C-alpha positions as a LaTeX table, in Angstrom:
\begin{tabular}{lrrr}
\hline
Residue & $x$ (\AA) & $y$ (\AA) & $z$ (\AA) \\
\hline
Met1 & 0.04 & 0.27 & 0.11 \\
Ala2 & 1.19 & 3.22 & $-1.22$ \\
Ala3 & 1.87 & 5.90 & 1.72 \\
Asp4 & $-0.26$ & 8.54 & 0.64 \\
Val5 & $-3.24$ & 5.88 & 0.26 \\
Gln6 & $-5.96$ & 7.15 & 2.87 \\
Lys7 & $-8.36$ & 4.63 & 4.18 \\
Ile8 & $-11.42$ & 4.78 & 6.57 \\
Tyr9 & $-13.76$ & 1.95 & 8.06 \\
Leu10 & $-17.71$ & 2.24 & 8.62 \\
Glu11 & $-18.88$ & 0.04 & 11.24 \\
Phe12 & $-22.24$ & $-0.75$ & 12.25 \\
Glu13 & $-23.08$ & $-1.09$ & 15.93 \\
Asn14 & $-22.88$ & $-4.85$ & 16.72 \\
Gly15 & $-22.52$ & $-5.32$ & 12.63 \\
Pro16 & $-20.35$ & $-5.94$ & 9.68 \\
Arg17 & $-17.68$ & $-3.15$ & 9.12 \\
Ala18 & $-16.16$ & $-2.08$ & 5.66 \\
Glu19 & $-13.11$ & 0.00 & 4.75 \\
Ala20 & $-13.41$ & 2.44 & 2.22 \\
Thr21 & $-10.35$ & 4.11 & 0.34 \\
Leu22 & $-10.48$ & 7.48 & $-0.86$ \\
Gln23 & $-10.15$ & 9.20 & $-4.15$ \\
Thr24 & $-7.29$ & 11.64 & $-3.14$ \\
Glu25 & $-6.46$ & 12.08 & $-6.79$ \\
Ala26 & $-10.19$ & 12.51 & $-8.20$ \\
Ala27 & $-11.56$ & 14.49 & $-5.38$ \\
Pro28 & $-8.55$ & 15.60 & $-3.57$ \\
Lys29 & $-9.99$ & 18.85 & $-1.54$ \\
Thr30 & $-13.15$ & 17.19 & $-0.60$ \\
Ala31 & $-11.40$ & 13.86 & 0.70 \\
Ala32 & $-8.49$ & 15.76 & 2.54 \\
Ala33 & $-11.89$ & 18.08 & 3.96 \\
Ile34 & $-13.71$ & 14.95 & 5.36 \\
Trp35 & $-10.20$ & 13.46 & 6.12 \\
Lys36 & $-9.73$ & 16.51 & 8.34 \\
Ala37 & $-13.31$ & 16.27 & 10.07 \\
Leu38 & $-12.45$ & 12.25 & 10.42 \\
Glu39 & $-9.66$ & 12.73 & 13.14 \\
Val40 & $-11.87$ & 11.62 & 15.96 \\
Pro41 & $-13.99$ & 8.89 & 14.92 \\
Val42 & $-17.91$ & 9.87 & 14.53 \\
Thr43 & $-21.11$ & 7.98 & 15.27 \\
Gln44 & $-24.62$ & 8.95 & 14.23 \\
Pro45 & $-27.64$ & 6.70 & 13.29 \\
Val46 & $-28.17$ & 6.45 & 9.60 \\
Met47 & $-31.05$ & 6.07 & 8.10 \\
His48 & $-32.15$ & 4.72 & 4.42 \\
Ala49 & $-32.58$ & 7.15 & 1.89 \\
Met50 & $-36.02$ & 7.84 & 0.23 \\
Tyr51 & $-35.42$ & 8.91 & $-3.39$ \\
Ala52 & $-32.13$ & 7.80 & $-3.82$ \\
Gly53 & $-32.31$ & 3.98 & $-3.92$ \\
Pro54 & $-30.02$ & 1.80 & $-2.28$ \\
Glu55 & $-28.30$ & 4.43 & $-0.02$ \\
Ile56 & $-27.81$ & 5.13 & 3.93 \\
Met57 & $-27.39$ & 8.59 & 5.07 \\
Phe58 & $-24.67$ & 9.88 & 7.69 \\
Gly59 & $-25.04$ & 13.30 & 8.77 \\
Leu60 & $-21.84$ & 14.71 & 9.54 \\
Pro61 & $-22.15$ & 15.34 & 13.27 \\
Glu62 & $-21.17$ & 19.64 & 14.27 \\
Glu63 & $-17.97$ & 18.20 & 16.21 \\
Ala64 & $-16.86$ & 17.56 & 12.65 \\
Gln65 & $-17.90$ & 20.17 & 10.50 \\
Leu66 & $-14.13$ & 21.25 & 10.64 \\
Phe67 & $-14.24$ & 22.72 & 7.31 \\
Asp68 & $-16.45$ & 25.49 & 5.54 \\
Pro69 & $-18.70$ & 23.33 & 2.86 \\
Ala70 & $-18.69$ & 26.38 & 0.26 \\
Thr71 & $-15.08$ & 26.36 & $-0.31$ \\
Leu72 & $-15.10$ & 22.97 & $-1.59$ \\
Pro73 & $-15.52$ & 22.78 & $-5.56$ \\
Ala74 & $-17.37$ & 19.93 & $-7.73$ \\
Glu75 & $-14.55$ & 16.99 & $-7.92$ \\
Asn76 & $-15.27$ & 13.62 & $-9.19$ \\
Gln77 & $-19.26$ & 14.83 & $-9.55$ \\
Gln78 & $-21.75$ & 11.82 & $-10.53$ \\
Val79 & $-25.52$ & 11.14 & $-9.91$ \\
Val80 & $-25.23$ & 7.49 & $-10.55$ \\
Pro81 & $-22.97$ & 6.40 & $-8.20$ \\
Ala82 & $-21.39$ & 2.46 & $-8.02$ \\
Pro83 & $-22.21$ & 0.29 & $-5.08$ \\
Gly84 & $-19.91$ & 1.06 & $-2.25$ \\
Asp85 & $-19.34$ & 4.47 & $-3.43$ \\
Leu86 & $-19.46$ & 7.29 & $-0.80$ \\
Ile87 & $-20.91$ & 10.57 & $-2.01$ \\
Trp88 & $-20.47$ & 14.58 & 0.01 \\
Phe89 & $-23.53$ & 16.66 & 0.09 \\
His90 & $-24.00$ & 19.49 & 1.47 \\
Gln91 & $-27.43$ & 21.58 & 1.14 \\
Ser92 & $-27.46$ & 25.04 & 2.71 \\
Lys93 & $-30.37$ & 25.94 & 5.37 \\
Glu94 & $-33.61$ & 27.03 & 3.93 \\
Leu95 & $-32.58$ & 26.31 & 0.10 \\
Met96 & $-35.40$ & 23.67 & $-0.25$ \\
Ala97 & $-39.05$ & 25.03 & 1.82 \\
Gly98 & $-39.36$ & 24.26 & 5.33 \\
Leu99 & $-35.65$ & 22.94 & 6.21 \\
Asp100 & $-34.46$ & 25.33 & 8.25 \\
Phe101 & $-31.25$ & 23.36 & 8.85 \\
Glu102 & $-28.09$ & 22.39 & 6.83 \\
Leu103 & $-27.58$ & 18.99 & 5.49 \\
Trp104 & $-24.08$ & 17.92 & 6.34 \\
Glu105 & $-24.27$ & 14.10 & 4.33 \\
Leu106 & $-21.74$ & 11.43 & 3.66 \\
Gly107 & $-23.92$ & 9.50 & 1.33 \\
Ile108 & $-22.93$ & 5.43 & 1.14 \\
Phe109 & $-24.41$ & 3.81 & $-1.74$ \\
Tyr110 & $-24.30$ & $-0.22$ & $-0.92$ \\
Gly111 & $-26.08$ & $-1.70$ & $-3.96$ \\
Lys112 & $-26.92$ & $-1.15$ & $-7.78$ \\
Gly113 & $-29.55$ & 1.66 & $-9.18$ \\
Gly114 & $-28.51$ & 4.19 & $-6.91$ \\
Arg115 & $-28.90$ & 7.55 & $-8.35$ \\
Ile116 & $-28.80$ & 10.93 & $-6.66$ \\
Phe117 & $-32.17$ & 12.75 & $-6.97$ \\
Gly118 & $-34.21$ & 13.91 & $-4.51$ \\
Pro119 & $-37.01$ & 16.51 & $-3.62$ \\
Leu120 & $-35.21$ & 19.20 & $-6.06$ \\
Gly121 & $-34.07$ & 16.68 & $-8.69$ \\
Trp122 & $-30.83$ & 15.38 & $-10.14$ \\
Thr123 & $-28.21$ & 16.72 & $-7.68$ \\
Pro124 & $-24.74$ & 15.86 & $-8.69$ \\
Cys125 & $-22.39$ & 15.01 & $-6.04$ \\
Thr126 & $-18.57$ & 14.58 & $-5.06$ \\
Asn127 & $-17.71$ & 10.63 & $-4.75$ \\
Trp128 & $-15.13$ & 11.43 & $-2.06$ \\
Ala129 & $-14.33$ & 7.77 & $-1.64$ \\
Ser130 & $-15.23$ & 4.23 & $-2.46$ \\
Ile131 & $-15.60$ & 0.86 & $-0.43$ \\
Thr132 & $-12.59$ & $-1.70$ & $-0.95$ \\
Ser133 & $-13.68$ & $-4.58$ & 1.43 \\
Gly134 & $-16.57$ & $-5.49$ & 3.43 \\
Leu135 & $-19.21$ & $-4.13$ & 0.64 \\
Asp136 & $-21.33$ & $-7.69$ & 0.66 \\
Glu137 & $-22.18$ & $-7.72$ & 4.61 \\
Phe138 & $-22.13$ & $-4.12$ & 4.98 \\
Ala139 & $-24.45$ & $-3.68$ & 2.38 \\
Ala140 & $-26.72$ & $-6.48$ & 3.73 \\
Ala141 & $-26.63$ & $-4.26$ & 7.04 \\
Cys142 & $-27.66$ & $-1.34$ & 4.98 \\
Gln143 & $-30.87$ & $-2.70$ & 3.68 \\
Glu144 & $-31.82$ & $-3.71$ & 6.90 \\
Thr145 & $-32.24$ & $-0.04$ & 7.90 \\
Arg146 & $-35.04$ & 0.19 & 5.53 \\
Thr147 & $-37.32$ & $-2.36$ & 7.39 \\
Ile148 & $-35.74$ & $-2.45$ & 10.97 \\
Gly149 & $-35.01$ & 1.73 & 11.02 \\
Leu150 & $-32.02$ & 3.66 & 12.13 \\
Lys151 & $-29.04$ & 2.00 & 13.26 \\
Asn152 & $-25.56$ & 3.49 & 14.72 \\
Leu153 & $-22.60$ & 3.64 & 12.14 \\
Thr154 & $-19.34$ & 4.90 & 13.36 \\
Ile155 & $-17.15$ & 6.13 & 10.48 \\
Gly156 & $-13.19$ & 6.58 & 11.30 \\
Arg157 & $-9.79$ & 6.80 & 9.93 \\
Ile158 & $-7.85$ & 3.42 & 9.61 \\
\hline
\end{tabular}
């Protein structure tokens, strides 16, 4: 493994763990910002996406919001992510009617047929990392959030 390869883990409470490699060449500024935000591992409840298909949504907690999202350029943008792709999405307060808070989302796509489409239409997002090990078991746990509901997920550096 090259010295410049950065990896993170994604681990469900009492569940499987996956590892992802950051897209440091394709999305250098976004990967660096999120790497910094994950200096201390973060745990949040995740929920299944409503519009995007096989995606769980991880809201970056306030204590990890260590960068100005307005400074991140559009990098490695996509609207049809592959299984295992992690995307960065920020939405300003009041951009969507009735949403009086910001969204700092790390979207985790776990299966085929994903699309970044929501109430405001197609939304290109930055693919900043991709799961490189453990996807099958992790995907099964992600899919359970559709029927079981919220699950705690921890994301941190390796």
